[in-house]
PDB file of C-alpha atoms in Angstrom:
ATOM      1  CA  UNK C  17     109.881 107.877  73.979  1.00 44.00           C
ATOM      2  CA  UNK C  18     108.610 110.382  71.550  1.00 53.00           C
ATOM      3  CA  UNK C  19     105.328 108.551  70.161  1.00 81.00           C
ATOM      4  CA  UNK C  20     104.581 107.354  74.101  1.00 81.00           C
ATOM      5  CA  UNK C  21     101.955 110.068  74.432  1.00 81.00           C
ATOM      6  CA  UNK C  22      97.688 110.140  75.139  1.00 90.00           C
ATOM      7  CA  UNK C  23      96.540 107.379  76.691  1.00 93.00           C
ATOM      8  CA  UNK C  24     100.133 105.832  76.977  1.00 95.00           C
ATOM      9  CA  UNK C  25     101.792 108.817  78.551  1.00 93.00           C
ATOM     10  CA  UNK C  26     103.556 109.033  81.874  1.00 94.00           C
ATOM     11  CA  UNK C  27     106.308 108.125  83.958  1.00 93.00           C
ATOM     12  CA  UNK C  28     104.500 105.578  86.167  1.00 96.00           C
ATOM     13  CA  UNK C  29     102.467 102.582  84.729  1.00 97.00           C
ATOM     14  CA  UNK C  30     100.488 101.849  88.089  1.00 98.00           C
ATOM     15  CA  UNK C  31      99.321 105.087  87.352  1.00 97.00           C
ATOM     16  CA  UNK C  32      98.551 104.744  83.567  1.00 97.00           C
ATOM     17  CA  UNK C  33      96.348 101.163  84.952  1.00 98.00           C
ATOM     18  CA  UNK C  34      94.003 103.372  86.793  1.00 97.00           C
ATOM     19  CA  UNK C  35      93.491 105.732  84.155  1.00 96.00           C
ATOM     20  CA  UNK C  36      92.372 103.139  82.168  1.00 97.00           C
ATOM     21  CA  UNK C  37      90.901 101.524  84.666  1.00 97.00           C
ATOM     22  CA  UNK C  38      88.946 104.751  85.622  1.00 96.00           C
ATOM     23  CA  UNK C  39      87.784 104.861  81.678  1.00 96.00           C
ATOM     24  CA  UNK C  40      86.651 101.235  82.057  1.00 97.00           C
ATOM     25  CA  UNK C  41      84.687 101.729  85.090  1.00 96.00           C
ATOM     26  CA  UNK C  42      82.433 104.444  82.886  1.00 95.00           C
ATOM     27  CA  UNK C  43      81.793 101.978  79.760  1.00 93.00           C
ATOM     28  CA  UNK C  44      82.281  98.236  80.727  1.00 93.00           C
ATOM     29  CA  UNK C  45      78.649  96.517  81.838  1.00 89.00           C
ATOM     30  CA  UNK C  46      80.293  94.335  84.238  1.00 93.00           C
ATOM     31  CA  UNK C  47      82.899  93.862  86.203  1.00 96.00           C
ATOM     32  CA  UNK C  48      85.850  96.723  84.735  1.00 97.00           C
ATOM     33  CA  UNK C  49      88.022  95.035  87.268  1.00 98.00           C
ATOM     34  CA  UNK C  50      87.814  91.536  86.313  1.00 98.00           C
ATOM     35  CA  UNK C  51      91.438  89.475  85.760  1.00 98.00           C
ATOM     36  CA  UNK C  52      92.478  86.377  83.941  1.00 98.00           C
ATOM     37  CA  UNK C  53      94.557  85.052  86.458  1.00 98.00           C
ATOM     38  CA  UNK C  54      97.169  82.281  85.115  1.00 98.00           C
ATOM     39  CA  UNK C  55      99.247  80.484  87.299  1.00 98.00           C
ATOM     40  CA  UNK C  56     101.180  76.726  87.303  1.00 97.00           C
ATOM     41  CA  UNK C  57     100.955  73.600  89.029  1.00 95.00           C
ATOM     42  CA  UNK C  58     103.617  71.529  90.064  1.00 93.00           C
ATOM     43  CA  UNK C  59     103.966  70.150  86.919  1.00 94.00           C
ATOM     44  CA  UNK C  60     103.974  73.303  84.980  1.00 94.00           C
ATOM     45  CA  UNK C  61     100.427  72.970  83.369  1.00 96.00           C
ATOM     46  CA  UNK C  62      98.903  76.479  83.210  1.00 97.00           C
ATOM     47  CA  UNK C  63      95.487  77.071  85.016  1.00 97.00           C
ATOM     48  CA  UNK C  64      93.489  80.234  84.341  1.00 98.00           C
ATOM     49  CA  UNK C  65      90.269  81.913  86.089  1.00 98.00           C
ATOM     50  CA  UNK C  66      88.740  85.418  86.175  1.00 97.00           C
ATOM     51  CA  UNK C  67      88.861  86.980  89.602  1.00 98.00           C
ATOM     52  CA  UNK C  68      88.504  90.517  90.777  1.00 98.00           C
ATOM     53  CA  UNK C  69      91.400  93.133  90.885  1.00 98.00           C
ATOM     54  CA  UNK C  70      90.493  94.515  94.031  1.00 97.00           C
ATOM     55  CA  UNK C  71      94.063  97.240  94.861  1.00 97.00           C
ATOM     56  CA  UNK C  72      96.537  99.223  92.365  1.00 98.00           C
ATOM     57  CA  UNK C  73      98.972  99.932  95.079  1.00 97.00           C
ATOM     58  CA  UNK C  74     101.505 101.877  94.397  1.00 95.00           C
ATOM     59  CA  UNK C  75     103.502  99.492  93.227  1.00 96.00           C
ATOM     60  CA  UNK C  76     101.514  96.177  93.278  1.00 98.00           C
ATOM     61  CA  UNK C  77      98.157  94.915  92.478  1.00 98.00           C
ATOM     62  CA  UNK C  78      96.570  92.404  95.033  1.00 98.00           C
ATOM     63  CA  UNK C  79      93.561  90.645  94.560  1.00 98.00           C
ATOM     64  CA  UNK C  80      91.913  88.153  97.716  1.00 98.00           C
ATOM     65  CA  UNK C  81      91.255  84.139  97.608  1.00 97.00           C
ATOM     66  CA  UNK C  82      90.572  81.454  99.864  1.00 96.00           C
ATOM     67  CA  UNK C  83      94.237  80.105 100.620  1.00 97.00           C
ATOM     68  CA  UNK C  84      93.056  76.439 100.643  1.00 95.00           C
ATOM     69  CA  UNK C  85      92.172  76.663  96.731  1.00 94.00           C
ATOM     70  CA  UNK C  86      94.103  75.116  94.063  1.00 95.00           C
ATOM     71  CA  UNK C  87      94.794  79.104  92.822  1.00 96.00           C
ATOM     72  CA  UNK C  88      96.292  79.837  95.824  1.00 97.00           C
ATOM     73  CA  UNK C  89      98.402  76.729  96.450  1.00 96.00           C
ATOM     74  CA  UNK C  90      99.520  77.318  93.172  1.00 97.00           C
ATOM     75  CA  UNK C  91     100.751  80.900  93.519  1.00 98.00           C
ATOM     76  CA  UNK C  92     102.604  79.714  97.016  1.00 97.00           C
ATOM     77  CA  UNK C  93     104.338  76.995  95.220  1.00 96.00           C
ATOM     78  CA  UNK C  94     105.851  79.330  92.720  1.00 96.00           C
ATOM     79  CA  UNK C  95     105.519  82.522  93.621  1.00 97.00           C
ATOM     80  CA  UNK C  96     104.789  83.747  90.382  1.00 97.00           C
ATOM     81  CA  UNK C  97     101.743  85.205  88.511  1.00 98.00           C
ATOM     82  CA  UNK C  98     100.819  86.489  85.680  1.00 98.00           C
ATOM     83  CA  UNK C  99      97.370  88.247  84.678  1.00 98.00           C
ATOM     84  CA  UNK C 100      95.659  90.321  82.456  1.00 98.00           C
ATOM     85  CA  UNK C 101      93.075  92.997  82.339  1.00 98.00           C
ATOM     86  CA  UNK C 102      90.621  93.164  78.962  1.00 97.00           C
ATOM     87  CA  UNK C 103      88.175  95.791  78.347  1.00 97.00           C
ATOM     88  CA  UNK C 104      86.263  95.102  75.447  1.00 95.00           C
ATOM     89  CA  UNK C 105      83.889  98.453  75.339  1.00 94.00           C
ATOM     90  CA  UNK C 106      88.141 100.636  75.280  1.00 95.00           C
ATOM     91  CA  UNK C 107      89.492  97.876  73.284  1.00 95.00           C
ATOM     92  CA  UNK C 108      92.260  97.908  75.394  1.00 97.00           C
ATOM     93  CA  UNK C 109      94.094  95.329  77.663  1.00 98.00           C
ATOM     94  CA  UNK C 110      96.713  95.419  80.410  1.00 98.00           C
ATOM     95  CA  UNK C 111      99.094  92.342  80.590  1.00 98.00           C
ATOM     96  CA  UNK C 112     101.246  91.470  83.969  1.00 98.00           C
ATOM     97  CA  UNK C 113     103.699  89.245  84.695  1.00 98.00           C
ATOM     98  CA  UNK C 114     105.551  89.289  88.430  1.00 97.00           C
ATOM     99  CA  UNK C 115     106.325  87.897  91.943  1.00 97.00           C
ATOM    100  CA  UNK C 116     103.587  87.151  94.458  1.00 98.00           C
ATOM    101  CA  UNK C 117     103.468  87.621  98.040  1.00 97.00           C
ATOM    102  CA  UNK C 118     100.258  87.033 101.092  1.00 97.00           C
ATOM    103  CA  UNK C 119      98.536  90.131 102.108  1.00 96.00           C
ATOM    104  CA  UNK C 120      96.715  87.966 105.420  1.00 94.00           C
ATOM    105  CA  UNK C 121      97.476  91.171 107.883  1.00 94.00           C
ATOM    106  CA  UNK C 122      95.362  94.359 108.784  1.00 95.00           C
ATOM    107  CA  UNK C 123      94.171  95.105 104.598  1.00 95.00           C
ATOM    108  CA  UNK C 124      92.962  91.921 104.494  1.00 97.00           C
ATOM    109  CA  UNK C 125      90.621  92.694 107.501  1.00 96.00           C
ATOM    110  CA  UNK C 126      89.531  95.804 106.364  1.00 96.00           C
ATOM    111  CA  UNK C 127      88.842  94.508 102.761  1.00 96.00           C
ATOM    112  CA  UNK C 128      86.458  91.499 104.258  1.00 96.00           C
ATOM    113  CA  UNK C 129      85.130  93.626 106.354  1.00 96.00           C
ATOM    114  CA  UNK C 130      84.034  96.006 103.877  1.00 96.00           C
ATOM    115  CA  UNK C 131      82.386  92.719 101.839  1.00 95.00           C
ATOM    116  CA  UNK C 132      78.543  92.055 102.267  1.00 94.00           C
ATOM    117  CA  UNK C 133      77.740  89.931 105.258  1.00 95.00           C
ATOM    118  CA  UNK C 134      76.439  87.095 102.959  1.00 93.00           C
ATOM    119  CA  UNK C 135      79.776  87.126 100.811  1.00 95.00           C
ATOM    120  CA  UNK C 136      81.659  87.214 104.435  1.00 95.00           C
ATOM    121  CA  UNK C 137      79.915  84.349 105.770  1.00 94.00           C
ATOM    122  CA  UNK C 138      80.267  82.580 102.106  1.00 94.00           C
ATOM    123  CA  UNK C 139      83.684  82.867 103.058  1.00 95.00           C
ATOM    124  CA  UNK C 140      83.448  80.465 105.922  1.00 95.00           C
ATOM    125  CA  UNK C 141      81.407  78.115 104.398  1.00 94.00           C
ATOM    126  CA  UNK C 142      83.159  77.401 101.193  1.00 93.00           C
ATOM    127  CA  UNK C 143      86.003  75.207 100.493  1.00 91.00           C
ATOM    128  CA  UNK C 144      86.848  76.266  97.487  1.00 88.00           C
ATOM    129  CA  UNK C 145      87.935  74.296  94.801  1.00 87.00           C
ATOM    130  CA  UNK C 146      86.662  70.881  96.472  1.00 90.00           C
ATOM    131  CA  UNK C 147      84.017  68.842  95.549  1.00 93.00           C
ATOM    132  CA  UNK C 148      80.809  69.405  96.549  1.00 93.00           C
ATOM    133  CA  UNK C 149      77.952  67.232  96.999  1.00 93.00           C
ATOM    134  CA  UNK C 150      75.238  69.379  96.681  1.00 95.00           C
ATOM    135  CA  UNK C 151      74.218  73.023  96.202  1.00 95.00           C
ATOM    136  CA  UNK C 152      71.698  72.311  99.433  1.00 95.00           C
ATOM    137  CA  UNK C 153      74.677  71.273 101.550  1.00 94.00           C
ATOM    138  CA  UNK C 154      76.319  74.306 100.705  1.00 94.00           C
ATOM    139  CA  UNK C 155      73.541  75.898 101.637  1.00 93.00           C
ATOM    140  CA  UNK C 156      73.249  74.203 104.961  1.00 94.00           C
ATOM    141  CA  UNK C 157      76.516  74.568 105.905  1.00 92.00           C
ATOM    142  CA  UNK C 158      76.185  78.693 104.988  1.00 92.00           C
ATOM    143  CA  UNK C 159      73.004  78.269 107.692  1.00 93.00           C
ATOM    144  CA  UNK C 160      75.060  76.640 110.306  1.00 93.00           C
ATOM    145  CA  UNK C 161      78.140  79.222 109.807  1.00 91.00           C
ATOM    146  CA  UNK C 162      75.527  82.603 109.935  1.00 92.00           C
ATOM    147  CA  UNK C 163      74.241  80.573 113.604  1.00 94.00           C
ATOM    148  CA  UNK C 164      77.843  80.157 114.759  1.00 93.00           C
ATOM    149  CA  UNK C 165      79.417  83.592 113.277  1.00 90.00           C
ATOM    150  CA  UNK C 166      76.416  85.746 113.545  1.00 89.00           C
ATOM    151  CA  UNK C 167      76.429  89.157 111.809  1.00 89.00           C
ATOM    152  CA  UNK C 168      80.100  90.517 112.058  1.00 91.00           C
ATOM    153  CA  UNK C 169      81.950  87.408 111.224  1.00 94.00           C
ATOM    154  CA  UNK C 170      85.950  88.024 111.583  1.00 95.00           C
ATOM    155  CA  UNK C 171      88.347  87.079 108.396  1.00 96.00           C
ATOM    156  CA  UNK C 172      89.177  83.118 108.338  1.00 95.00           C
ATOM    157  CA  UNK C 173      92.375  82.261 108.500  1.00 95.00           C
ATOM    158  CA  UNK C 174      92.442  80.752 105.479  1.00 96.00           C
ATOM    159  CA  UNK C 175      91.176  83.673 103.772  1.00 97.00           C
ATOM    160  CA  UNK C 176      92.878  86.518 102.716  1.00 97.00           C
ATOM    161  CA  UNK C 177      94.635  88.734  99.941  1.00 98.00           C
ATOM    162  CA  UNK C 178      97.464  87.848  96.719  1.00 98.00           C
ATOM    163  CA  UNK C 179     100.177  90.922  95.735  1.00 98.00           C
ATOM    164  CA  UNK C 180     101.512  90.787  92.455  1.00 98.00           C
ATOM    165  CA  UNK C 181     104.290  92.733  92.178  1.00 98.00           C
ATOM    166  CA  UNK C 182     105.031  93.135  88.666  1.00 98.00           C
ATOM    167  CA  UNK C 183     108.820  92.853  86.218  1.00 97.00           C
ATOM    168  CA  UNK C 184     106.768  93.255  83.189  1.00 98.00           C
ATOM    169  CA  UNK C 185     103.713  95.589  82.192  1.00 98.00           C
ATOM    170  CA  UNK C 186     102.357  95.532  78.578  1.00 98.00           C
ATOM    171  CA  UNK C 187     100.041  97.935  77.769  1.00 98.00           C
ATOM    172  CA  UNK C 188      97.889  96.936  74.765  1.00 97.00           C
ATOM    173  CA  UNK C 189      95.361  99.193  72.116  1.00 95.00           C
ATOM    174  CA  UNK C 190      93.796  98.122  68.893  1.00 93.00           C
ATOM    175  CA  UNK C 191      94.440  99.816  65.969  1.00 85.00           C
ATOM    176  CA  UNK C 192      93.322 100.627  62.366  1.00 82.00           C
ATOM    177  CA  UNK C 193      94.152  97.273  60.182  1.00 81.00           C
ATOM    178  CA  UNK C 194      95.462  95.072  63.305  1.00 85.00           C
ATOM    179  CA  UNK C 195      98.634  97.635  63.523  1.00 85.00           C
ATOM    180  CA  UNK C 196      98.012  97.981  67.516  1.00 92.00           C
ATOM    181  CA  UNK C 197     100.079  99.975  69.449  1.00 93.00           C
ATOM    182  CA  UNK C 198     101.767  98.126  72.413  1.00 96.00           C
ATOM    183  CA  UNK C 199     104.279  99.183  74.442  1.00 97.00           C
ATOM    184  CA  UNK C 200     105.761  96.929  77.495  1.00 98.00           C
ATOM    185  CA  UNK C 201     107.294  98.148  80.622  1.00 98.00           C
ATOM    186  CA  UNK C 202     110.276  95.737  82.098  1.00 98.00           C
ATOM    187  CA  UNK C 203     112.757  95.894  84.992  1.00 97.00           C
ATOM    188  CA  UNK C 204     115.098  92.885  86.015  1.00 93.00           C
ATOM    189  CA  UNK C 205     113.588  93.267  89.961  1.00 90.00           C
ATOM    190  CA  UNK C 206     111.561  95.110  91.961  1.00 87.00           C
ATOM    191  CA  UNK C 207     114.632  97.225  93.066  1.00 89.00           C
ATOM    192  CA  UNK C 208     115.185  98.518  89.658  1.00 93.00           C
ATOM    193  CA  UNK C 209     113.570 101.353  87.267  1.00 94.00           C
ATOM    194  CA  UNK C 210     111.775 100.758  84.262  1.00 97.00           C
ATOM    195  CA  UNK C 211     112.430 100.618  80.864  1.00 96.00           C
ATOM    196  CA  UNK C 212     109.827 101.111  78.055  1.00 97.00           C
ATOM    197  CA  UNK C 213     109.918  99.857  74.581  1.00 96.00           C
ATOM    198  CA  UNK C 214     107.251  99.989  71.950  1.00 96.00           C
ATOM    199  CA  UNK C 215     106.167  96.177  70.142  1.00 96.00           C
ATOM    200  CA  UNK C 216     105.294  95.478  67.081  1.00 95.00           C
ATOM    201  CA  UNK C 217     101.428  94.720  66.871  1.00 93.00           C
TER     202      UNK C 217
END
């Protein structure tokens, strides 16, 4: 495509993501890697929550949860996800949409291992997305788990990491007088190449 060229050139989006994720990383205050996650329920009502892009794989992007949250129980039930990046300071924004799968084997121990020891043991002690009486009985209950785990907790079970492997990538830039430049990458499946067209704004 001959007007695909700086910042939207290449042949491989995953790799055109950390470029701008590598610009982000220089200018945003907080958090460059920050997602709006969306998923469904049962009944098709949307839900939507920042959480932190933590892999671009080579052809995936995972991100890790606690697999007894309403997030997660909602990305089992359809296996779907979509997501998108915003970075305010490059005016610039990365939509996904694609398939999920668990990542609960040997990168999901080395990525909570890498974590703090109070954001491993935080881990343990949270059941996310339930209610929760008080913030001193969360507290407690992060006391009792640091007395059982002690300082080199392993990964719960019911922790561990989201790949989204993505059928559509739109790569978004603001321009002079709203007339953005957007151009979205598609394939049918995972199996297939990609195929790039340029959007109106």
């Amino acid at each position: 495509m001959s007007d695909r060229d700086g910042k939207f050139a290449g042949d491989d989006p995953f790799e055109i993501v950390r470029g701008w994720m590598e610009e982000a990383e220089a200018s945003e205050p907080n958090d460059p890697n920050a997602i709006a996650l969306a998923t469904v329920d049962g009944e098709g009502l949307p839900n939507v929550r920042m959480v932190l892009l933590k892999d671009i794989e080579e052809d995936a992007f995972v991100f890790y949860t606690n697999y007894e949250g309403v997030k997660a129980s909602e990305l089992d039930t359809s296996g779907k996800a979509a997501f998108v990046l915003h970075w305010k300071s490059l005016r610039r924004q990365v939509r996904v949409r694609g398939t999920v799968t668990r990542e609960d084997g040997p990168q999901a121990d080395d990525y909570y291992n890498s974590r703090s020891l109070k954001s491993r043991l935080g881990a343990w002690a949270s059941d996310q997305s339930k209610p929760l009486a008080s913030r001193a009985s969360l507290m407690a209950k992060v006391a009792k788990v640091t007395a059982d785990k002690g300082v080199n907790p392993e990964r719960p079970p019911f922790w561990g990491g989201f790949r989204i492997t993505p059928i559509e990538i739109e790569f978004w830039a603001d321009g002079a007088f709203r007339l953005h430049d957007r151009f979205r990458w598609t394939r049918s499946d995972v199996t297939q190449n990609w195929a790039v067209e340029r959007l109106n704004p």
